[in-house]
Amino acid sequence: MSVTFILLLTACSGSKYDNAINEVMKQEKKVRKEMRADSDEYKRDNAIIRVYDDGKYIQLAFYQPEESSRKLTTYSYYEKLGDSFEEMAHMPGDGDGDRLGLYKKTPGYEEVKGEQT
């Protein structure tokens, strides 16, 4: 019985990056609201999220409605500084060719529409 309970807890515990992702999502929603772009589309289950360098960097973008001319919003990048995350400036909106070379790396964790890939 205890083995089953441990397996159940492990399966339901989520990613070790959940707290970091949730913090970044909260910041991203605040930024988008300030830009008057607050919408139901800006949720974790409608995003592509990539975590690099054991949680030091988080990249995310949101899927656009089908009628939009673009599939995704521009990418946002966050860097862990101390105990919090700061949005990074001067990073490419298309997710390619960033100055840190993240586009060349395999993410340590990736999530598409709320599901780990």
Tab-separated table of N, CA and C in Angstrom:
chain	number	residue	atom	x	y	z
A	1	MET	N	0.810	-1.192	0.000
A	1	MET	CA	0.000	0.000	0.000
A	1	MET	C	0.860	1.266	0.000
A	2	SER	N	1.929	1.304	0.769
A	2	SER	CA	2.765	2.499	0.835
A	2	SER	C	3.492	2.755	-0.479
A	3	VAL	N	3.861	1.687	-1.202
A	3	VAL	CA	4.512	1.855	-2.502
A	3	VAL	C	3.547	2.519	-3.483
A	4	THR	N	2.298	2.094	-3.482
A	4	THR	CA	1.287	2.687	-4.354
A	4	THR	C	1.100	4.159	-4.029
A	5	PHE	N	1.051	4.488	-2.756
A	5	PHE	CA	0.889	5.880	-2.329
A	5	PHE	C	2.070	6.740	-2.793
A	6	ILE	N	3.285	6.231	-2.665
A	6	ILE	CA	4.478	6.968	-3.095
A	6	ILE	C	4.443	7.179	-4.606
A	7	LEU	N	4.073	6.141	-5.352
A	7	LEU	CA	3.991	6.281	-6.807
A	7	LEU	C	2.930	7.297	-7.205
A	8	LEU	N	1.806	7.295	-6.513
A	8	LEU	CA	0.743	8.257	-6.794
A	8	LEU	C	1.225	9.675	-6.528
A	9	LEU	N	1.912	9.894	-5.420
A	9	LEU	CA	2.438	11.232	-5.110
A	9	LEU	C	3.464	11.679	-6.143
A	10	THR	N	4.315	10.764	-6.559
A	10	THR	CA	5.333	11.094	-7.553
A	10	THR	C	4.684	11.491	-8.876
A	11	ALA	N	3.665	10.746	-9.289
A	11	ALA	CA	2.994	11.022	-10.564
A	11	ALA	C	2.250	12.341	-10.536
A	12	CYS	N	1.738	12.756	-9.378
A	12	CYS	CA	0.930	13.965	-9.285
A	12	CYS	C	1.718	15.199	-8.858
A	13	SER	N	2.988	15.015	-8.577
A	13	SER	CA	3.753	16.127	-8.009
A	13	SER	C	4.125	17.189	-9.027
A	14	GLY	N	4.085	16.881	-10.324
A	14	GLY	CA	4.441	17.874	-11.329
A	14	GLY	C	5.937	17.981	-11.499
A	15	SER	N	6.355	19.049	-12.088
A	15	SER	CA	7.758	19.287	-12.382
A	15	SER	C	8.448	19.988	-11.217
A	16	LYS	N	9.754	19.766	-11.121
A	16	LYS	CA	10.517	20.490	-10.104
A	16	LYS	C	10.587	21.977	-10.428
A	17	TYR	N	10.159	22.345	-11.619
A	17	TYR	CA	10.176	23.745	-12.038
A	17	TYR	C	8.822	24.437	-11.881
A	18	ASP	N	7.826	23.745	-11.346
A	18	ASP	CA	6.479	24.312	-11.241
A	18	ASP	C	6.448	25.675	-10.554
A	19	ASN	N	7.108	25.812	-9.421
A	19	ASN	CA	7.084	27.094	-8.705
A	19	ASN	C	7.708	28.201	-9.537
A	20	ALA	N	8.825	27.910	-10.186
A	20	ALA	CA	9.491	28.901	-11.025
A	20	ALA	C	8.603	29.284	-12.211
A	21	ILE	N	8.009	28.292	-12.851
A	21	ILE	CA	7.137	28.566	-13.998
A	21	ILE	C	5.935	29.390	-13.555
A	22	ASN	N	5.342	29.034	-12.435
A	22	ASN	CA	4.190	29.794	-11.944
A	22	ASN	C	4.564	31.236	-11.626
A	23	GLU	N	5.749	31.457	-11.063
A	23	GLU	CA	6.203	32.826	-10.783
A	23	GLU	C	6.362	33.625	-12.076
A	24	VAL	N	6.985	33.002	-13.067
A	24	VAL	CA	7.181	33.673	-14.359
A	24	VAL	C	5.842	33.933	-15.037
A	25	MET	N	4.924	32.990	-14.964
A	25	MET	CA	3.598	33.184	-15.566
A	25	MET	C	2.887	34.366	-14.913
A	26	LYS	N	2.999	34.498	-13.605
A	26	LYS	CA	2.375	35.612	-12.897
A	26	LYS	C	2.970	36.944	-13.374
A	27	GLN	N	4.282	36.987	-13.524
A	27	GLN	CA	4.932	38.206	-14.014
A	27	GLN	C	4.525	38.507	-15.450
A	28	GLU	N	4.460	37.473	-16.277
A	28	GLU	CA	4.107	37.653	-17.686
A	28	GLU	C	2.678	38.183	-17.819
A	29	LYS	N	1.757	37.653	-17.028
A	29	LYS	CA	0.372	38.147	-17.063
A	29	LYS	C	0.313	39.618	-16.659
A	30	LYS	N	1.103	39.996	-15.670
A	30	LYS	CA	1.125	41.392	-15.226
A	30	LYS	C	1.648	42.298	-16.347
A	31	VAL	N	2.718	41.888	-17.012
A	31	VAL	CA	3.287	42.674	-18.122
A	31	VAL	C	2.268	42.807	-19.248
A	32	ARG	N	1.635	41.721	-19.605
A	32	ARG	CA	0.665	41.755	-20.706
A	32	ARG	C	-0.566	42.581	-20.339
A	33	LYS	N	-0.962	42.535	-19.079
A	33	LYS	CA	-2.087	43.359	-18.629
A	33	LYS	C	-1.733	44.840	-18.732
A	34	GLU	N	-0.505	45.188	-18.357
A	34	GLU	CA	-0.047	46.578	-18.471
A	34	GLU	C	-0.014	47.026	-19.928
A	35	MET	N	0.219	46.085	-20.828
A	35	MET	CA	0.220	46.382	-22.262
A	35	MET	C	-1.187	46.318	-22.832
A	36	ARG	N	-2.165	46.136	-21.949
A	36	ARG	CA	-3.575	45.999	-22.323
A	36	ARG	C	-3.806	44.799	-23.238
A	37	ALA	N	-3.040	43.755	-23.010
A	37	ALA	CA	-3.196	42.533	-23.789
A	37	ALA	C	-3.696	41.400	-22.912
A	38	ASP	N	-4.332	41.738	-21.800
A	38	ASP	CA	-4.828	40.721	-20.889
A	38	ASP	C	-5.924	39.924	-21.577
A	39	SER	N	-5.779	38.631	-21.570
A	39	SER	CA	-6.723	37.784	-22.274
A	39	SER	C	-6.686	36.377	-21.690
A	40	ASP	N	-7.710	35.610	-21.969
A	40	ASP	CA	-7.755	34.223	-21.522
A	40	ASP	C	-6.689	33.359	-22.181
A	41	GLU	N	-6.117	33.818	-23.268
A	41	GLU	CA	-5.093	33.022	-23.949
A	41	GLU	C	-3.786	32.954	-23.163
A	42	TYR	N	-3.581	33.825	-22.216
A	42	TYR	CA	-2.305	33.895	-21.506
A	42	TYR	C	-2.334	33.047	-20.241
A	43	LYS	N	-2.445	31.728	-20.465
A	43	LYS	CA	-2.469	30.755	-19.387
A	43	LYS	C	-1.440	29.672	-19.680
A	44	ARG	N	-1.061	28.974	-18.632
A	44	ARG	CA	-0.062	27.910	-18.762
A	44	ARG	C	-0.524	26.819	-19.720
A	45	ASP	N	-1.814	26.522	-19.734
A	45	ASP	CA	-2.301	25.457	-20.616
A	45	ASP	C	-2.482	25.927	-22.058
A	46	ASN	N	-2.026	27.136	-22.358
A	46	ASN	CA	-2.047	27.658	-23.720
A	46	ASN	C	-0.675	28.228	-24.091
A	47	ALA	N	0.364	27.659	-23.479
A	47	ALA	CA	1.711	28.203	-23.677
A	47	ALA	C	2.697	27.114	-24.060
A	48	ILE	N	3.800	27.557	-24.627
A	48	ILE	CA	4.965	26.703	-24.794
A	48	ILE	C	6.014	27.262	-23.828
A	49	ILE	N	6.526	26.408	-22.966
A	49	ILE	CA	7.452	26.827	-21.916
A	49	ILE	C	8.685	25.951	-21.992
A	50	ARG	N	9.844	26.587	-21.978
A	50	ARG	CA	11.111	25.852	-21.988
A	50	ARG	C	11.974	26.352	-20.840
A	51	VAL	N	12.579	25.413	-20.130
A	51	VAL	CA	13.447	25.743	-19.003
A	51	VAL	C	14.856	25.272	-19.357
A	52	TYR	N	15.824	26.157	-19.187
A	52	TYR	CA	17.213	25.867	-19.527
A	52	TYR	C	18.118	26.022	-18.307
A	53	ASP	N	19.275	25.380	-18.412
A	53	ASP	CA	20.346	25.506	-17.411
A	53	ASP	C	19.840	25.301	-15.993
A	54	ASP	N	19.149	24.183	-15.797
A	54	ASP	CA	18.638	23.773	-14.491
A	54	ASP	C	17.797	24.849	-13.819
A	55	GLY	N	16.987	25.544	-14.605
A	55	GLY	CA	16.055	26.528	-14.063
A	55	GLY	C	16.542	27.959	-14.049
A	56	LYS	N	17.726	28.221	-14.597
A	56	LYS	CA	18.243	29.598	-14.610
A	56	LYS	C	17.497	30.461	-15.619
A	57	TYR	N	17.075	29.874	-16.737
A	57	TYR	CA	16.385	30.627	-17.783
A	57	TYR	C	15.055	29.942	-18.123
A	58	ILE	N	14.037	30.761	-18.316
A	58	ILE	CA	12.737	30.254	-18.754
A	58	ILE	C	12.292	31.073	-19.962
A	59	GLN	N	11.914	30.367	-21.017
A	59	GLN	CA	11.432	30.981	-22.256
A	59	GLN	C	9.976	30.564	-22.420
A	60	LEU	N	9.126	31.519	-22.821
A	60	LEU	CA	7.729	31.151	-23.030
A	60	LEU	C	7.082	31.999	-24.110
A	61	ALA	N	6.061	31.411	-24.708
A	61	ALA	CA	5.214	32.099	-25.686
A	61	ALA	C	3.832	31.473	-25.589
A	62	PHE	N	2.838	32.202	-26.062
A	62	PHE	CA	1.458	31.733	-25.973
A	62	PHE	C	0.901	31.481	-27.366
A	63	TYR	N	0.076	30.451	-27.472
A	63	TYR	CA	-0.593	30.160	-28.737
A	63	TYR	C	-1.666	31.212	-28.984
A	64	GLN	N	-1.744	31.658	-30.207
A	64	GLN	CA	-2.719	32.661	-30.623
A	64	GLN	C	-4.010	31.978	-31.073
A	65	PRO	N	-5.121	32.705	-31.071
A	65	PRO	CA	-6.368	32.143	-31.621
A	65	PRO	C	-6.184	31.766	-33.093
A	66	GLU	N	-6.966	30.825	-33.550
A	66	GLU	CA	-6.834	30.327	-34.925
A	66	GLU	C	-6.963	31.417	-35.972
A	67	GLU	N	-7.772	32.435	-35.705
A	67	GLU	CA	-7.965	33.489	-36.707
A	67	GLU	C	-6.777	34.451	-36.797
A	68	SER	N	-5.824	34.314	-35.903
A	68	SER	CA	-4.645	35.184	-35.903
A	68	SER	C	-3.710	34.809	-37.054
A	69	SER	N	-2.957	35.781	-37.518
A	69	SER	CA	-2.009	35.519	-38.603
A	69	SER	C	-0.746	34.814	-38.098
A	70	ARG	N	-0.537	34.811	-36.779
A	70	ARG	CA	0.631	34.155	-36.192
A	70	ARG	C	0.188	32.999	-35.305
A	71	LYS	N	1.019	31.967	-35.256
A	71	LYS	CA	0.713	30.803	-34.420
A	71	LYS	C	0.991	31.107	-32.944
A	72	LEU	N	2.080	31.858	-32.673
A	72	LEU	CA	2.502	32.157	-31.309
A	72	LEU	C	2.704	33.647	-31.097
A	73	THR	N	2.577	34.082	-29.839
A	73	THR	CA	2.987	35.445	-29.495
A	73	THR	C	4.509	35.485	-29.558
A	74	THR	N	5.080	36.652	-29.356
A	74	THR	CA	6.530	36.717	-29.274
A	74	THR	C	6.997	36.000	-28.013
A	75	TYR	N	8.209	35.499	-28.059
A	75	TYR	CA	8.780	34.806	-26.905
A	75	TYR	C	9.239	35.817	-25.868
A	76	SER	N	9.076	35.440	-24.611
A	76	SER	CA	9.606	36.197	-23.484
A	76	SER	C	10.647	35.319	-22.801
A	77	TYR	N	11.651	35.961	-22.246
A	77	TYR	CA	12.723	35.245	-21.567
A	77	TYR	C	12.867	35.797	-20.159
A	78	TYR	N	13.070	34.882	-19.212
A	78	TYR	CA	13.277	35.277	-17.825
A	78	TYR	C	14.540	34.609	-17.297
A	79	GLU	N	15.267	35.360	-16.473
A	79	GLU	CA	16.490	34.849	-15.865
A	79	GLU	C	16.336	34.871	-14.350
A	80	LYS	N	16.784	33.794	-13.713
A	80	LYS	CA	16.724	33.736	-12.256
A	80	LYS	C	17.888	34.546	-11.689
A	81	LEU	N	17.546	35.539	-10.894
A	81	LEU	CA	18.536	36.375	-10.221
A	81	LEU	C	18.213	36.339	-8.732
A	82	GLY	N	19.024	35.644	-7.977
A	82	GLY	CA	18.734	35.479	-6.557
A	82	GLY	C	17.533	34.574	-6.380
A	83	ASP	N	16.532	35.072	-5.679
A	83	ASP	CA	15.328	34.276	-5.411
A	83	ASP	C	14.172	34.580	-6.354
A	84	SER	N	14.383	35.456	-7.332
A	84	SER	CA	13.285	35.821	-8.225
A	84	SER	C	13.744	35.796	-9.674
A	85	PHE	N	12.777	35.990	-10.562
A	85	PHE	CA	13.054	36.004	-11.994
A	85	PHE	C	12.865	37.409	-12.543
A	86	GLU	N	13.746	37.789	-13.453
A	86	GLU	CA	13.672	39.092	-14.116
A	86	GLU	C	13.499	38.850	-15.613
A	87	GLU	N	12.623	39.630	-16.233
A	87	GLU	CA	12.471	39.522	-17.684
A	87	GLU	C	13.732	40.063	-18.344
A	88	MET	N	14.179	39.374	-19.369
A	88	MET	CA	15.402	39.753	-20.069
A	88	MET	C	15.067	40.637	-21.264
A	89	ALA	N	15.830	41.685	-21.418
A	89	ALA	CA	15.649	42.607	-22.546
A	89	ALA	C	16.531	42.165	-23.716
A	90	HIS	N	16.201	42.664	-24.878
A	90	HIS	CA	16.988	42.466	-26.092
A	90	HIS	C	17.149	40.998	-26.471
A	91	MET	N	16.045	40.275	-26.377
A	91	MET	CA	16.036	38.874	-26.787
A	91	MET	C	15.082	38.754	-27.980
A	92	PRO	N	15.342	37.812	-28.892
A	92	PRO	CA	14.529	37.712	-30.107
A	92	PRO	C	13.121	37.206	-29.841
A	93	GLY	N	12.165	37.865	-30.427
A	93	GLY	CA	10.772	37.488	-30.256
A	93	GLY	C	10.396	36.192	-30.935
A	94	ASP	N	11.194	35.754	-31.911
A	94	ASP	CA	10.866	34.520	-32.627
A	94	ASP	C	11.516	33.284	-32.006
A	95	GLY	N	12.280	33.468	-30.906
A	95	GLY	CA	12.889	32.333	-30.218
A	95	GLY	C	14.141	31.790	-30.870
A	96	ASP	N	14.661	32.479	-31.862
A	96	ASP	CA	15.821	31.983	-32.584
A	96	ASP	C	16.974	32.983	-32.499
A	97	GLY	N	18.173	32.496	-32.323
A	97	GLY	CA	19.355	33.351	-32.360
A	97	GLY	C	19.558	34.217	-31.131
A	98	ASP	N	19.115	33.777	-29.960
A	98	ASP	CA	19.278	34.596	-28.765
A	98	ASP	C	20.751	34.704	-28.371
A	99	ARG	N	21.088	35.757	-27.661
A	99	ARG	CA	22.481	36.056	-27.302
A	99	ARG	C	23.093	35.054	-26.330
A	100	LEU	N	22.273	34.257	-25.660
A	100	LEU	CA	22.775	33.250	-24.728
A	100	LEU	C	22.999	31.894	-25.401
A	101	GLY	N	22.519	31.761	-26.616
A	101	GLY	CA	22.654	30.494	-27.328
A	101	GLY	C	21.677	29.428	-26.862
A	102	LEU	N	20.592	29.841	-26.215
A	102	LEU	CA	19.606	28.872	-25.746
A	102	LEU	C	18.978	28.116	-26.911
A	103	TYR	N	18.819	28.789	-28.045
A	103	TYR	CA	18.199	28.161	-29.210
A	103	TYR	C	19.005	26.959	-29.701
A	104	LYS	N	20.279	26.867	-29.327
A	104	LYS	CA	21.124	25.740	-29.716
A	104	LYS	C	21.059	24.596	-28.704
A	105	LYS	N	20.504	24.865	-27.533
A	105	LYS	CA	20.488	23.883	-26.449
A	105	LYS	C	19.166	23.126	-26.407
A	106	THR	N	19.225	21.956	-25.820
A	106	THR	CA	18.018	21.194	-25.535
A	106	THR	C	17.535	21.624	-24.153
A	107	PRO	N	16.281	22.021	-24.033
A	107	PRO	CA	15.797	22.441	-22.718
A	107	PRO	C	15.821	21.285	-21.715
A	108	GLY	N	16.057	21.623	-20.452
A	108	GLY	CA	16.000	20.621	-19.388
A	108	GLY	C	14.569	20.209	-19.102
A	109	TYR	N	13.640	21.077	-19.451
A	109	TYR	CA	12.217	20.805	-19.275
A	109	TYR	C	11.469	21.586	-20.340
A	110	GLU	N	10.463	20.954	-20.937
A	110	GLU	CA	9.633	21.629	-21.938
A	110	GLU	C	8.186	21.217	-21.732
A	111	GLU	N	7.321	22.184	-21.906
A	111	GLU	CA	5.894	21.960	-21.706
A	111	GLU	C	5.154	22.652	-22.849
A	112	VAL	N	4.200	21.953	-23.438
A	112	VAL	CA	3.373	22.503	-24.495
A	112	VAL	C	1.916	22.330	-24.079
A	113	LYS	N	1.221	23.461	-23.953
A	113	LYS	CA	-0.194	23.468	-23.557
A	113	LYS	C	-0.428	22.665	-22.276
A	114	GLY	N	0.448	22.888	-21.293
A	114	GLY	CA	0.281	22.274	-19.987
A	114	GLY	C	0.777	20.846	-19.855
A	115	GLU	N	1.279	20.265	-20.930
A	115	GLU	CA	1.754	18.879	-20.904
A	115	GLU	C	3.260	18.846	-21.117
A	116	GLN	N	3.956	18.112	-20.260
A	116	GLN	CA	5.409	17.955	-20.417
A	116	GLN	C	5.694	17.173	-21.680
A	117	THR	N	6.686	17.622	-22.450
A	117	THR	CA	7.062	16.915	-23.678
A	117	THR	C	8.384	16.227	-23.517
